[in-house]
PDB file of C-alpha atoms and ligand atoms in Angstrom:
ATOM      1  CA  MET A 139      89.009  83.359 140.451  1.00  0.00           C
ATOM      2  CA  ASN A 140      90.493  85.773 137.918  1.00  0.00           C
ATOM      3  CA  GLN A 141      89.189  85.751 134.384  1.00  0.00           C
ATOM      4  CA  TYR A 142      91.227  86.302 131.247  1.00  0.00           C
ATOM      5  CA  LEU A 143      91.195  88.754 128.350  1.00  0.00           C
ATOM      6  CA  VAL A 144      93.253  86.865 125.767  1.00  0.00           C
ATOM      7  CA  PHE A 145      95.082  88.162 122.659  1.00  0.00           C
ATOM      8  CA  THR A 146      96.025  85.580 120.033  1.00  0.00           C
ATOM      9  CA  GLY A 147      97.572  85.786 116.566  1.00  0.00           C
ATOM     10  CA  ARG A 148     100.439  84.741 114.309  1.00  0.00           C
ATOM     11  CA  PRO A 149     103.976  85.880 115.137  1.00  0.00           C
ATOM     12  CA  ASN A 150     104.528  89.551 114.260  1.00  0.00           C
ATOM     13  CA  ALA A 151     100.803  90.288 113.717  1.00  0.00           C
ATOM     14  CA  GLY A 152     101.025  93.122 116.239  1.00  0.00           C
ATOM     15  CA  LYS A 153      99.359  91.567 119.317  1.00  0.00           C
ATOM     16  CA  SER A 154     101.740  93.191 121.787  1.00  0.00           C
ATOM     17  CA  SER A 155     101.605  96.531 119.930  1.00  0.00           C
ATOM     18  CA  ILE A 156      97.792  96.561 120.089  1.00  0.00           C
ATOM     19  CA  ILE A 157      97.918  95.761 123.809  1.00  0.00           C
ATOM     20  CA  LYS A 158     100.447  98.554 124.310  1.00  0.00           C
ATOM     21  CA  GLU A 159      98.483 101.151 122.344  1.00  0.00           C
ATOM     22  CA  ALA A 160      94.933 100.177 123.302  1.00  0.00           C
ATOM     23  CA  LEU A 161      95.471  99.340 126.970  1.00  0.00           C
ATOM     24  CA  GLY A 162      98.592 101.345 127.756  1.00  0.00           C
ATOM     25  CA  LEU A 163     100.476  98.343 129.112  1.00  0.00           C
ATOM     26  CA  ARG A 164     104.262  98.210 128.829  1.00  0.00           C
ATOM     27  CA  VAL A 165     104.544  94.953 126.942  1.00  0.00           C
ATOM     28  CA  PRO A 166     107.610  94.090 124.826  1.00  0.00           C
ATOM     29  CA  THR A 167     107.178  94.449 121.053  1.00  0.00           C
ATOM     30  CA  GLY A 168     109.719  93.729 118.327  1.00  0.00           C
ATOM     31  CA  LYS A 169     110.460  93.738 114.607  1.00  0.00           C
ATOM     32  CA  ARG A 170     111.064  89.996 114.326  1.00  0.00           C
ATOM     33  CA  PRO A 171     108.463  87.222 114.685  1.00  0.00           C
ATOM     34  CA  GLY A 172     108.919  85.603 118.089  1.00  0.00           C
ATOM     35  CA  THR A 173     109.253  88.550 120.466  1.00  0.00           C
ATOM     36  CA  THR A 174     106.698  87.203 122.928  1.00  0.00           C
ATOM     37  CA  ARG A 175     107.816  83.634 123.659  1.00  0.00           C
ATOM     38  CA  ARG A 176     105.799  82.884 126.779  1.00  0.00           C
ATOM     39  CA  ILE A 177     102.161  83.189 127.734  1.00  0.00           C
ATOM     40  CA  SER A 178     102.463  86.579 129.449  1.00  0.00           C
ATOM     41  CA  LYS A 179      99.922  87.724 132.029  1.00  0.00           C
ATOM     42  CA  TYR A 180      99.255  91.298 133.149  1.00  0.00           C
ATOM     43  CA  PRO A 181      96.644  92.138 135.799  1.00  0.00           C
ATOM     44  CA  LEU A 182      94.119  94.745 134.609  1.00  0.00           C
ATOM     45  CA  SER A 183      91.855  94.839 137.654  1.00  0.00           C
ATOM     46  CA  GLN A 184      90.968  92.681 140.635  1.00  0.00           C
ATOM     47  CA  ASP A 185      89.034  90.229 138.542  1.00  0.00           C
ATOM     48  CA  LEU A 186      90.617  90.473 135.101  1.00  0.00           C
ATOM     49  CA  VAL A 187      94.042  89.469 133.764  1.00  0.00           C
ATOM     50  CA  LEU A 188      95.283  90.254 130.262  1.00  0.00           C
ATOM     51  CA  VAL A 189      97.062  87.453 128.419  1.00  0.00           C
ATOM     52  CA  ASP A 190      99.549  88.289 125.639  1.00  0.00           C
ATOM     53  CA  MET A 191     100.129  85.064 123.737  1.00  0.00           C
ATOM     54  CA  PRO A 192     103.250  84.123 121.807  1.00  0.00           C
ATOM     55  CA  GLY A 193     102.719  83.914 118.053  1.00  0.00           C
ATOM     56  CA  PHE A 194     100.933  80.882 116.629  1.00  0.00           C
ATOM     57  CA  GLY A 195     103.064  79.816 113.630  1.00  0.00           C
ATOM     58  CA  ARG A 196     106.531  80.356 112.154  1.00  0.00           C
ATOM     59  CA  ILE A 197     108.956  82.010 114.536  1.00  0.00           C
ATOM     60  CA  LEU A 198     112.350  83.371 113.595  1.00  0.00           C
ATOM     61  CA  LYS A 199     115.340  81.353 114.841  1.00  0.00           C
ATOM     62  CA  ALA A 200     113.108  78.712 116.391  1.00  0.00           C
ATOM     63  CA  SER A 201     113.181  75.030 115.464  1.00  0.00           C
ATOM     64  CA  ARG A 202     110.010  73.341 114.210  1.00  0.00           C
ATOM     65  CA  GLU A 203     109.977  71.477 117.503  1.00  0.00           C
ATOM     66  CA  GLU A 204     110.049  74.692 119.503  1.00  0.00           C
ATOM     67  CA  GLU A 205     107.247  76.145 117.345  1.00  0.00           C
ATOM     68  CA  LYS A 206     105.168  73.031 117.910  1.00  0.00           C
ATOM     69  CA  LYS A 207     105.752  73.258 121.654  1.00  0.00           C
ATOM     70  CA  ILE A 208     104.571  76.874 121.691  1.00  0.00           C
ATOM     71  CA  LYS A 209     101.499  75.997 119.587  1.00  0.00           C
ATOM     72  CA  ASN A 210     100.586  73.118 121.915  1.00  0.00           C
ATOM     73  CA  HIS A 211     101.091  75.345 124.913  1.00  0.00           C
ATOM     74  CA  ILE A 212      98.695  77.956 123.466  1.00  0.00           C
ATOM     75  CA  ILE A 213      96.067  75.318 122.627  1.00  0.00           C
ATOM     76  CA  ASP A 214      96.403  73.710 126.093  1.00  0.00           C
ATOM     77  CA  PHE A 215      96.044  77.074 127.801  1.00  0.00           C
ATOM     78  CA  LEU A 216      92.917  77.970 125.825  1.00  0.00           C
ATOM     79  CA  GLU A 217      91.313  74.558 126.301  1.00  0.00           C
ATOM     80  CA  SER A 218      92.054  74.211 129.989  1.00  0.00           C
ATOM     81  CA  ASN A 219      91.059  77.808 130.810  1.00  0.00           C
ATOM     82  CA  ALA A 220      88.065  78.049 128.459  1.00  0.00           C
ATOM     83  CA  SER A 221      85.594  78.717 131.272  1.00  0.00           C
ATOM     84  CA  ARG A 222      87.816  81.516 132.611  1.00  0.00           C
ATOM     85  CA  ILE A 223      88.217  83.387 129.330  1.00  0.00           C
ATOM     86  CA  ALA A 224      85.973  86.438 129.439  1.00  0.00           C
ATOM     87  CA  LEU A 225      86.919  87.614 125.966  1.00  0.00           C
ATOM     88  CA  SER A 226      89.300  86.665 123.175  1.00  0.00           C
ATOM     89  CA  VAL A 227      90.780  89.038 120.611  1.00  0.00           C
ATOM     90  CA  HIS A 228      92.481  87.620 117.518  1.00  0.00           C
ATOM     91  CA  VAL A 229      94.983  89.972 115.874  1.00  0.00           C
ATOM     92  CA  LEU A 230      96.042  89.467 112.260  1.00  0.00           C
ATOM     93  CA  ASP A 231      98.176  91.350 109.758  1.00  0.00           C
ATOM     94  CA  ILE A 232      95.673  92.361 107.093  1.00  0.00           C
ATOM     95  CA  SER A 233      98.406  93.882 104.880  1.00  0.00           C
ATOM     96  CA  SER A 234      99.739  90.418 104.004  1.00  0.00           C
ATOM     97  CA  PHE A 235      96.647  88.244 104.469  1.00  0.00           C
ATOM     98  CA  CYS A 236      96.242  87.064 100.842  1.00  0.00           C
ATOM     99  CA  GLU A 237      99.950  86.626 100.257  1.00  0.00           C
ATOM    100  CA  VAL A 238     100.426  84.501 103.389  1.00  0.00           C
ATOM    101  CA  THR A 239      97.196  82.541 102.937  1.00  0.00           C
ATOM    102  CA  TRP A 240      97.945  81.649  99.314  1.00  0.00           C
ATOM    103  CA  ARG A 241     101.510  80.643 100.190  1.00  0.00           C
ATOM    104  CA  LEU A 242     100.202  78.245 102.837  1.00  0.00           C
ATOM    105  CA  GLU A 243      97.442  76.943 100.565  1.00  0.00           C
ATOM    106  CA  LYS A 244     100.027  75.963  97.957  1.00  0.00           C
ATOM    107  CA  LYS A 245     101.497  73.676 100.602  1.00  0.00           C
ATOM    108  CA  GLY A 246      98.055  72.336 101.443  1.00  0.00           C
ATOM    109  CA  ILE A 247      97.866  74.216 104.757  1.00  0.00           C
ATOM    110  CA  ARG A 248      94.810  76.213 105.807  1.00  0.00           C
ATOM    111  CA  SER A 249      95.188  79.821 106.959  1.00  0.00           C
ATOM    112  CA  LEU A 250      96.443  79.774 110.540  1.00  0.00           C
ATOM    113  CA  ASP A 251      94.358  82.862 111.267  1.00  0.00           C
ATOM    114  CA  VAL A 252      91.174  81.182 110.076  1.00  0.00           C
ATOM    115  CA  GLU A 253      92.073  78.001 111.993  1.00  0.00           C
ATOM    116  CA  MET A 254      92.683  79.950 115.189  1.00  0.00           C
ATOM    117  CA  ILE A 255      89.498  82.039 114.842  1.00  0.00           C
ATOM    118  CA  GLN A 256      87.504  78.844 114.322  1.00  0.00           C
ATOM    119  CA  PHE A 257      89.234  77.148 117.254  1.00  0.00           C
ATOM    120  CA  LEU A 258      88.477  80.112 119.549  1.00  0.00           C
ATOM    121  CA  ALA A 259      84.831  80.180 118.471  1.00  0.00           C
ATOM    122  CA  ASP A 260      84.452  76.420 119.079  1.00  0.00           C
ATOM    123  CA  THR A 261      86.379  76.299 122.357  1.00  0.00           C
ATOM    124  CA  LEU A 262      84.952  79.442 123.952  1.00  0.00           C
ATOM    125  CA  ASN A 263      81.460  79.243 122.453  1.00  0.00           C
ATOM    126  CA  GLU A 264      81.785  82.829 121.361  1.00  0.00           C
ATOM    127  CA  PHE A 265      83.268  84.390 118.270  1.00  0.00           C
ATOM    128  CA  PRO A 266      86.480  86.342 119.013  1.00  0.00           C
ATOM    129  CA  LEU A 267      86.859  90.011 118.213  1.00  0.00           C
ATOM    130  CA  ILE A 268      89.034  90.114 115.102  1.00  0.00           C
ATOM    131  CA  VAL A 269      91.602  92.864 114.728  1.00  0.00           C
ATOM    132  CA  ALA A 270      92.725  93.444 111.141  1.00  0.00           C
ATOM    133  CA  ASN A 271      95.934  95.260 112.058  1.00  0.00           C
ATOM    134  CA  LYS A 272      98.519  97.143 109.956  1.00  0.00           C
ATOM    135  CA  ILE A 273      95.940  98.873 107.741  1.00  0.00           C
ATOM    136  CA  ASP A 274      98.548 101.631 107.286  1.00  0.00           C
ATOM    137  CA  LYS A 275     100.687  99.111 105.358  1.00  0.00           C
ATOM    138  CA  ALA A 276      97.901  97.503 103.336  1.00  0.00           C
ATOM    139  CA  GLY A 277      97.499 100.279 100.747  1.00  0.00           C
ATOM    140  CA  ASN A 278      95.316  99.238  97.803  1.00  0.00           C
ATOM    141  CA  LYS A 279      95.421  95.589  98.917  1.00  0.00           C
ATOM    142  CA  LEU A 280      93.170  96.313 101.896  1.00  0.00           C
ATOM    143  CA  GLU A 281      89.873  95.636 100.153  1.00  0.00           C
ATOM    144  CA  ASP A 282      90.978  92.408  98.447  1.00  0.00           C
ATOM    145  CA  ASN A 283      92.614  91.103 101.607  1.00  0.00           C
ATOM    146  CA  LEU A 284      89.523  91.869 103.652  1.00  0.00           C
ATOM    147  CA  SER A 285      87.168  90.164 101.252  1.00  0.00           C
ATOM    148  CA  GLU A 286      89.473  87.130 101.147  1.00  0.00           C
ATOM    149  CA  LEU A 287      89.417  87.006 104.966  1.00  0.00           C
ATOM    150  CA  ASN A 288      85.621  87.309 104.982  1.00  0.00           C
ATOM    151  CA  HIS A 289      85.338  84.593 102.366  1.00  0.00           C
ATOM    152  CA  HIS A 290      87.557  82.166 104.329  1.00  0.00           C
ATOM    153  CA  ILE A 291      85.738  82.740 107.593  1.00  0.00           C
ATOM    154  CA  ARG A 292      82.318  82.374 106.023  1.00  0.00           C
ATOM    155  CA  ALA A 293      83.485  79.148 104.391  1.00  0.00           C
ATOM    156  CA  SER A 294      84.775  77.717 107.664  1.00  0.00           C
ATOM    157  CA  SER A 295      82.127  78.849 110.153  1.00  0.00           C
ATOM    158  CA  ASN A 296      79.246  80.282 108.203  1.00  0.00           C
ATOM    159  CA  GLN A 297      79.654  83.381 110.355  1.00  0.00           C
ATOM    160  CA  ASN A 298      79.264  86.892 109.037  1.00  0.00           C
ATOM    161  CA  ILE A 299      82.129  88.679 110.729  1.00  0.00           C
ATOM    162  CA  GLU A 300      81.124  92.239 109.967  1.00  0.00           C
ATOM    163  CA  ASP A 301      80.232  92.941 113.622  1.00  0.00           C
ATOM    164  CA  HIS A 302      83.407  91.283 114.838  1.00  0.00           C
ATOM    165  CA  ILE A 303      86.097  92.812 112.670  1.00  0.00           C
ATOM    166  CA  PHE A 304      88.036  95.966 113.536  1.00  0.00           C
ATOM    167  CA  LEU A 305      90.300  97.701 111.036  1.00  0.00           C
ATOM    168  CA  VAL A 306      93.189  99.056 113.030  1.00  0.00           C
ATOM    169  CA  SER A 307      96.710 100.417 112.851  1.00  0.00           C
ATOM    170  CA  ALA A 308      98.653 100.118 116.085  1.00  0.00           C
ATOM    171  CA  LYS A 309     101.212 102.350 114.367  1.00  0.00           C
ATOM    172  CA  THR A 310      98.994 105.342 113.516  1.00  0.00           C
ATOM    173  CA  GLY A 311      96.271 104.710 116.109  1.00  0.00           C
ATOM    174  CA  GLU A 312      93.551 104.538 113.433  1.00  0.00           C
ATOM    175  CA  GLY A 313      90.597 102.384 114.500  1.00  0.00           C
ATOM    176  CA  LEU A 314      91.797 101.900 118.063  1.00  0.00           C
ATOM    177  CA  GLY A 315      88.851 103.878 119.488  1.00  0.00           C
ATOM    178  CA  ALA A 316      86.279 101.516 118.004  1.00  0.00           C
ATOM    179  CA  LEU A 317      88.242  98.475 119.181  1.00  0.00           C
ATOM    180  CA  LYS A 318      88.498  99.867 122.708  1.00  0.00           C
ATOM    181  CA  SER A 319      84.756 100.569 122.806  1.00  0.00           C
ATOM    182  CA  ALA A 320      84.008  97.019 121.668  1.00  0.00           C
ATOM    183  CA  ILE A 321      86.287  95.482 124.327  1.00  0.00           C
ATOM    184  CA  HIS A 322      84.778  97.811 126.938  1.00  0.00           C
ATOM    185  CA  ASN A 323      81.188  96.930 125.973  1.00  0.00           C
ATOM    186  CA  LYS A 324      81.818  93.182 125.881  1.00  0.00           C
ATOM    187  CA  LEU A 325      83.468  93.193 129.313  1.00  0.00           C
ATOM    188  CA  VAL A 326      80.958  95.529 130.957  1.00  0.00           C
ATOM    189  CA  ASN A 327      78.095  93.393 129.576  1.00  0.00           C
ATOM    190  CA  LYS A 328      79.715  90.444 131.329  1.00  0.00           C
ATOM    191  CA  GLU A 329      79.877  92.498 134.544  1.00  0.00           C
ATOM    192  CA  PHE A 330      83.606  93.131 134.575  1.00  0.00           C
ATOM    193  CA  ASN A 331      85.194  96.459 135.381  1.00  0.00           C
ATOM    194  CA  THR A 332      86.340  98.180 132.233  1.00  0.00           C
ATOM    195  CA  PRO A 333      90.101  98.108 131.693  1.00  0.00           C
ATOM    196  CA  PHE A 334      89.805 101.646 130.251  1.00  0.00           C
ATOM    197  CA  ARG A 335      89.793 104.102 133.081  1.00  0.00           C
ATOM    198  CA  PHE A 336      88.495 107.038 131.051  1.00  0.00           C
ATOM    199  CA  LEU A 337      85.464 105.018 129.972  1.00  0.00           C
ATOM    200  CA  ARG A 338      84.450 104.038 133.500  1.00  0.00           C
TER     201      ARG A 338
HETATM  202  N1  GTP B 482     103.242  99.341 109.962  1.00  0.00           N
HETATM  203  C1  GTP B 482     102.768  98.800 111.079  1.00  0.00           C
HETATM  204  N2  GTP B 482     103.579  98.080 111.864  1.00  0.00           N
HETATM  205  C2  GTP B 482     103.047  97.544 112.993  1.00  0.00           C
HETATM  206  C3  GTP B 482     101.696  97.715 113.372  1.00  0.00           C
HETATM  207  N3  GTP B 482     101.472  97.040 114.519  1.00  0.00           N
HETATM  208  C4  GTP B 482     102.643  96.477 114.854  1.00  0.00           C
HETATM  209  N4  GTP B 482     103.598  96.773 113.957  1.00  0.00           N
HETATM  210  C5  GTP B 482     105.004  96.342 113.950  1.00  0.00           C
HETATM  211  O1  GTP B 482     105.026  94.925 113.769  1.00  0.00           O
HETATM  212  C6  GTP B 482     106.085  94.338 114.497  1.00  0.00           C
HETATM  213  C7  GTP B 482     105.557  93.243 115.409  1.00  0.00           C
HETATM  214  O2  GTP B 482     104.800  93.830 116.430  1.00  0.00           O
HETATM  215  P1  GTP B 482     104.515  93.059 117.822  1.00  0.00           P
HETATM  216  O3  GTP B 482     103.483  93.867 118.530  1.00  0.00           O
HETATM  217  O4  GTP B 482     105.766  92.737 118.532  1.00  0.00           O
HETATM  218  O5  GTP B 482     103.866  91.731 117.249  1.00  0.00           O
HETATM  219  P2  GTP B 482     103.389  90.407 118.052  1.00  0.00           P
HETATM  220  O6  GTP B 482     102.186  89.916 117.356  1.00  0.00           O
HETATM  221  O7  GTP B 482     103.291  90.679 119.495  1.00  0.00           O
HETATM  222  O8  GTP B 482     104.605  89.432 117.713  1.00  0.00           O
HETATM  223  P3  GTP B 482     105.185  88.157 118.555  1.00  0.00           P
HETATM  224  O9  GTP B 482     105.338  88.561 119.982  1.00  0.00           O
HETATM  225  O10 GTP B 482     106.483  87.906 117.878  1.00  0.00           O
HETATM  226  O11 GTP B 482     104.228  87.039 118.354  1.00  0.00           O
HETATM  227  C8  GTP B 482     106.771  95.513 115.240  1.00  0.00           C
HETATM  228  O12 GTP B 482     107.880  95.933 114.477  1.00  0.00           O
HETATM  229  C9  GTP B 482     105.688  96.556 115.297  1.00  0.00           C
HETATM  230  O13 GTP B 482     106.215  97.880 115.378  1.00  0.00           O
HETATM  231  C10 GTP B 482     100.861  98.493 112.509  1.00  0.00           C
HETATM  232  O14 GTP B 482      99.665  98.706 112.714  1.00  0.00           O
HETATM  233  N5  GTP B 482     101.456  99.004 111.380  1.00  0.00           N
HETATM  234 MG1   MG B 483     104.212  89.838 121.117  1.00  0.00          MG
END
């Protein structure tokens, strides 16, 4: 049976852009949150299928009910396919991490990124690779946003994420090499063919 390489993240984090730039797949990307609305599968090799998830959270022009349906669909997919998920990659927008997290906290809601990372770790028994995307937009907020992210993850899972976090810009290409190597190494260690032809 095929196994899955899954990309998760909030709407507009840049999941589809990372997939496009790192794996060369022609996946739709867009300026507005809610471009990818379905769980989209793309075969990478005989035994591996890439999964581009819709965003987990607020989606433009979608009702709360629709958002909830998408969230439940994502959770159901991850839970029911847990044994088939070879690797998960969580993409977040590091340029707005503090701003978004504090806004949610004021409403008594925990960071959706931290929730999802924790959920992936618990469900798959392995910590996801974390892509801190949009570093080109973060400017002098990068350091503060990163330490806030680290702080939240340590508080929720006691995990030091230094080995798991990749600072990337899908726009400029910065950091994509290291991310690709990490995906390659994880998959090859699990005896999959690499999705990166030049690394084979
Ligand atoms: N500045 C900057 N913009 C980026 C970067 N990565 C993605 N974007 C932009 O962010 C927007 C959202 O990108 P997508 O790849 O569609 O995001 P997504 O996470 O797939 O979004 P949904 O499908 O809506 O969940 C697009 O306008 C991208 O061009 C980045 O590293 N830097
Ligand atoms: Mg998308």
